[in-house]
């Protein structure tokens, strides 16, 4: 738990305004992530530009974590903004696969880049 | 979670598991008994399976391996029953009931672990063997298992091919909506899906993304995930369901079997929870997928846009998704019914009643406090009246009304329907009748009648003995019945109803009735009645409640267990109840039990005789009339008769009956009371009005006092005695001199305590209420 809390800290990648997903995306962190993500969402410029997420650090995922991510995507869709998920970790890709979200993940990939081959970012 | 954490969690949660498991097992038993009446009822079979499955699942969490292992065998057989591969015979019913008892014993063991018992293990192993015989080799084995009573009911063979059939990987369709508490209960749908993958291949998995609320509306710990997928597996339905065992209570799971026909979908639609949208109904039933629905809706939309009248969704679905018209019709019919239902129920999905579990001790503590509050309130009200300040009196009156409302509400919390106790007797009747070789139809009526939980708990045993007694001694064997020109199947009716402030429970059978000659001879033999004396019929009937009485020619192991009818009567009387017996030789007997609604607080009617205060339960008070001194003759025990609207009303004078001191006033009143079917009057000096009466037990000194059921403390600290109206009637009706001649010394009528003693009795009464 303690380590998960520390991992929550880099929620915002200062360079490009992108949201960095924590290493643990699960029921244990969902309640703490939720308000932070809401703040991040409010702070997003409503310019219609795709919202950027970094998924490279994710190494623990459960269905509650994926639900939170889907919920963020739904909120963005309601604002008319696309979601770009950069560098999803292998764990995140596998979770998407296990939950029948391959197509969704595919749609979230930035256009030019293809998903990392399995194992590349683990 | 650390192992320590686990251990403490288990220790804390185990009692809850044991109590819930007992409930499940109780339902299981009831369902089995119902199933015997309606074999093949799919809903009952499903419910049965779920009960067993829930017990197994939760026992697994607590690591109760014996429960899990044994219940697994039961579950397997129930699954086979459900799939029609095995059919329910009386022998199988008995076996399953025995297994239910076994599981109950195992669960109880978990609550209070003891040493291993090799005998119990052997008994369990024997049951497992019988279960396996009944199930594994299909219907033939059931016939093999059949004991004497199964001979007439050959099992129906139905598709017994699946058990050991070679695996071909059949395709199941699953739709699962995980419940909101899934995450909070520590469950992870991801893990469950992965577990399913271990069983076979998950195909076409789709998560309903639109079902997840957007971030601002999301409770991150509430699960809103719904999946649909196909599963290619050789696993059975039970095995697939077992993947969901830990979330089964909370989730909506629909499984469509491989090769399902339209009729199966129709059945599933009928069984679905209420959901008014056609498309949703069909998706939930597995008849179409969400994708197919979207396509159909799009097609319908396109038709609308093109200016053509849009075809009904049902027809579009038939065309685009290949849904059978039969299925669509069933869904439409259900939709129609659901539209009609909310209109009747004033909108919305009908909510199930919700319950909170409360420890009985806490409730009792509140009720004790409430008793004190009622007494204190009465005291304050009395003081207020003495001050003669209008505003103060009004304020205390208002408080008094509120206290009364709280009292009624709180006592209501302890009221439970008696139906559950009745239902438990089904099993007793079934087993007892089988043991005695009798054929009995049990009818239950008035199960919704409510009474105090403590009364319900304590009446169960007496009821069981009375039911057994009726089966054992009352009902004849089928041959005897036929010889007597009665139907071979005996009838036993158990009913409950409210009757003038008490509960009336009746146990009626159409057996031979009380054999008075036998009873009398036995009573002579036992010295209960002097040889040669023949008391009136009702007195003979009453003899069976006397200690040490038994008419059974051979003491059967049912009624000869050392608990006689005298104990039954004692237990009922300890509840301030009465038991009476009406018998018609050759036609049957009825035992009537009259019980108070509650043991704690009643509405009383306070009266005064001389310096003493007495309370009648208000429900028994019919009216109050003026007593005219010149009326009629009064005998030496104060009994007389007055004319009340042309009818004769017997009146008892408390002053003479109890030998109270002090001269009678010039004016007095007669309180008219209802005791069962009869009315009688009681002459009192003063009427003091309605009084919320907290019942305190009588001190040991006064237990032998006849006609009294308890005491109560008035607002000013005085003690009032509470009358037991039927007992007072019986006392007043005793023939002159009988009380003195027949009754044992303790049951003679001692004078009620003079005021001095009553005051001394108060600490005693108060002490009795201390925990």
PDB file of C-alpha atoms in Angstrom, chain A residues 27-28 30-32 34 37-38 41 61-68 70-72 74-75 78 94-95 97-102 104, chain B residues 1 183-184 188-191 193-194 197 205-225 227:
ATOM      1  CA  UNK A  27      -9.026  -0.921  -6.338  1.00  0.00           C
ATOM      2  CA  UNK A  28      -6.360   0.067  -3.799  1.00  0.00           C
ATOM      3  CA  UNK A  30      -8.776   4.031  -7.460  1.00  0.00           C
ATOM      4  CA  UNK A  31     -10.268   6.129  -4.670  1.00  0.00           C
ATOM      5  CA  UNK A  32      -7.140   8.285  -4.471  1.00  0.00           C
ATOM      6  CA  UNK A  34     -10.256   9.568  -8.882  1.00  0.00           C
ATOM      7  CA  UNK A  37      -7.904  12.684 -12.432  1.00  0.00           C
ATOM      8  CA  UNK A  38     -10.979  14.864 -12.071  1.00  0.00           C
ATOM      9  CA  UNK A  41      -9.636  16.715 -16.478  1.00  0.00           C
ATOM     10  CA  UNK A  61      -3.984  -3.611 -12.940  1.00  0.00           C
ATOM     11  CA  UNK A  62      -7.329  -4.943 -11.897  1.00  0.00           C
ATOM     12  CA  UNK A  63     -10.872  -4.478 -13.160  1.00  0.00           C
ATOM     13  CA  UNK A  64     -11.488  -1.527 -10.809  1.00  0.00           C
ATOM     14  CA  UNK A  65      -8.458   0.245 -12.241  1.00  0.00           C
ATOM     15  CA  UNK A  66      -9.577  -0.441 -15.793  1.00  0.00           C
ATOM     16  CA  UNK A  67     -13.040   0.800 -14.951  1.00  0.00           C
ATOM     17  CA  UNK A  68     -11.521   4.065 -13.738  1.00  0.00           C
ATOM     18  CA  UNK A  70     -12.728   3.655 -19.041  1.00  0.00           C
ATOM     19  CA  UNK A  71     -14.617   6.196 -16.987  1.00  0.00           C
ATOM     20  CA  UNK A  72     -11.998   8.814 -17.806  1.00  0.00           C
ATOM     21  CA  UNK A  74     -16.103   8.292 -21.236  1.00  0.00           C
ATOM     22  CA  UNK A  75     -15.734  11.718 -19.617  1.00  0.00           C
ATOM     23  CA  UNK A  78     -18.574  13.539 -23.522  1.00  0.00           C
ATOM     24  CA  UNK A  94      -2.827  -7.725 -21.303  1.00  0.00           C
ATOM     25  CA  UNK A  95      -5.541  -6.334 -19.043  1.00  0.00           C
ATOM     26  CA  UNK A  97      -7.061  -8.015 -23.863  1.00  0.00           C
ATOM     27  CA  UNK A  98      -8.469  -9.935 -20.918  1.00  0.00           C
ATOM     28  CA  UNK A  99     -11.401  -7.554 -20.617  1.00  0.00           C
ATOM     29  CA  UNK A 100     -12.297  -7.519 -24.303  1.00  0.00           C
ATOM     30  CA  UNK A 101     -10.912  -4.009 -24.791  1.00  0.00           C
ATOM     31  CA  UNK A 102      -8.410  -4.677 -27.577  1.00  0.00           C
ATOM     32  CA  UNK A 104     -10.742   0.198 -27.547  1.00  0.00           C
TER      33      UNK A 104
ATOM     34  CA  UNK B   1      -3.614  -9.238   3.341  1.00  0.00           C
ATOM     35  CA  UNK B 183     -14.833  -4.553  -5.751  1.00  0.00           C
ATOM     36  CA  UNK B 184     -15.649  -3.751  -2.179  1.00  0.00           C
ATOM     37  CA  UNK B 188     -11.957  -8.821  -9.273  1.00  0.00           C
ATOM     38  CA  UNK B 189     -13.936  -9.531 -12.466  1.00  0.00           C
ATOM     39  CA  UNK B 190     -10.620  -9.685 -14.304  1.00  0.00           C
ATOM     40  CA  UNK B 191      -9.550 -12.610 -12.163  1.00  0.00           C
ATOM     41  CA  UNK B 193     -12.586 -13.979 -16.485  1.00  0.00           C
ATOM     42  CA  UNK B 194      -9.074 -15.366 -16.326  1.00  0.00           C
ATOM     43  CA  UNK B 197     -10.191 -19.011 -19.516  1.00  0.00           C
ATOM     44  CA  UNK B 205     -15.715 -10.978 -25.177  1.00  0.00           C
ATOM     45  CA  UNK B 206     -17.343  -7.560 -25.050  1.00  0.00           C
ATOM     46  CA  UNK B 207     -17.347  -5.106 -22.169  1.00  0.00           C
ATOM     47  CA  UNK B 208     -20.247  -2.665 -22.139  1.00  0.00           C
ATOM     48  CA  UNK B 209     -18.182   0.543 -22.104  1.00  0.00           C
ATOM     49  CA  UNK B 210     -21.282   2.726 -22.186  1.00  0.00           C
ATOM     50  CA  UNK B 211     -22.353   1.153 -18.932  1.00  0.00           C
ATOM     51  CA  UNK B 212     -19.369   2.743 -17.126  1.00  0.00           C
ATOM     52  CA  UNK B 213     -20.332   6.187 -15.854  1.00  0.00           C
ATOM     53  CA  UNK B 214     -18.144   9.147 -16.809  1.00  0.00           C
ATOM     54  CA  UNK B 215     -15.493  10.188 -14.300  1.00  0.00           C
ATOM     55  CA  UNK B 216     -17.555  12.865 -12.563  1.00  0.00           C
ATOM     56  CA  UNK B 217     -20.359  10.391 -11.851  1.00  0.00           C
ATOM     57  CA  UNK B 218     -18.180   7.439 -11.022  1.00  0.00           C
ATOM     58  CA  UNK B 219     -17.771   5.962  -7.594  1.00  0.00           C
ATOM     59  CA  UNK B 220     -14.388   4.363  -8.188  1.00  0.00           C
ATOM     60  CA  UNK B 221     -15.121   1.530  -5.770  1.00  0.00           C
ATOM     61  CA  UNK B 222     -18.521   0.670  -7.228  1.00  0.00           C
ATOM     62  CA  UNK B 223     -18.441  -1.868  -9.999  1.00  0.00           C
ATOM     63  CA  UNK B 224     -20.394  -1.078 -13.154  1.00  0.00           C
ATOM     64  CA  UNK B 225     -18.936  -3.682 -15.463  1.00  0.00           C
ATOM     65  CA  UNK B 227     -19.625  -8.500 -20.026  1.00  0.00           C
TER      66      UNK B 227
END
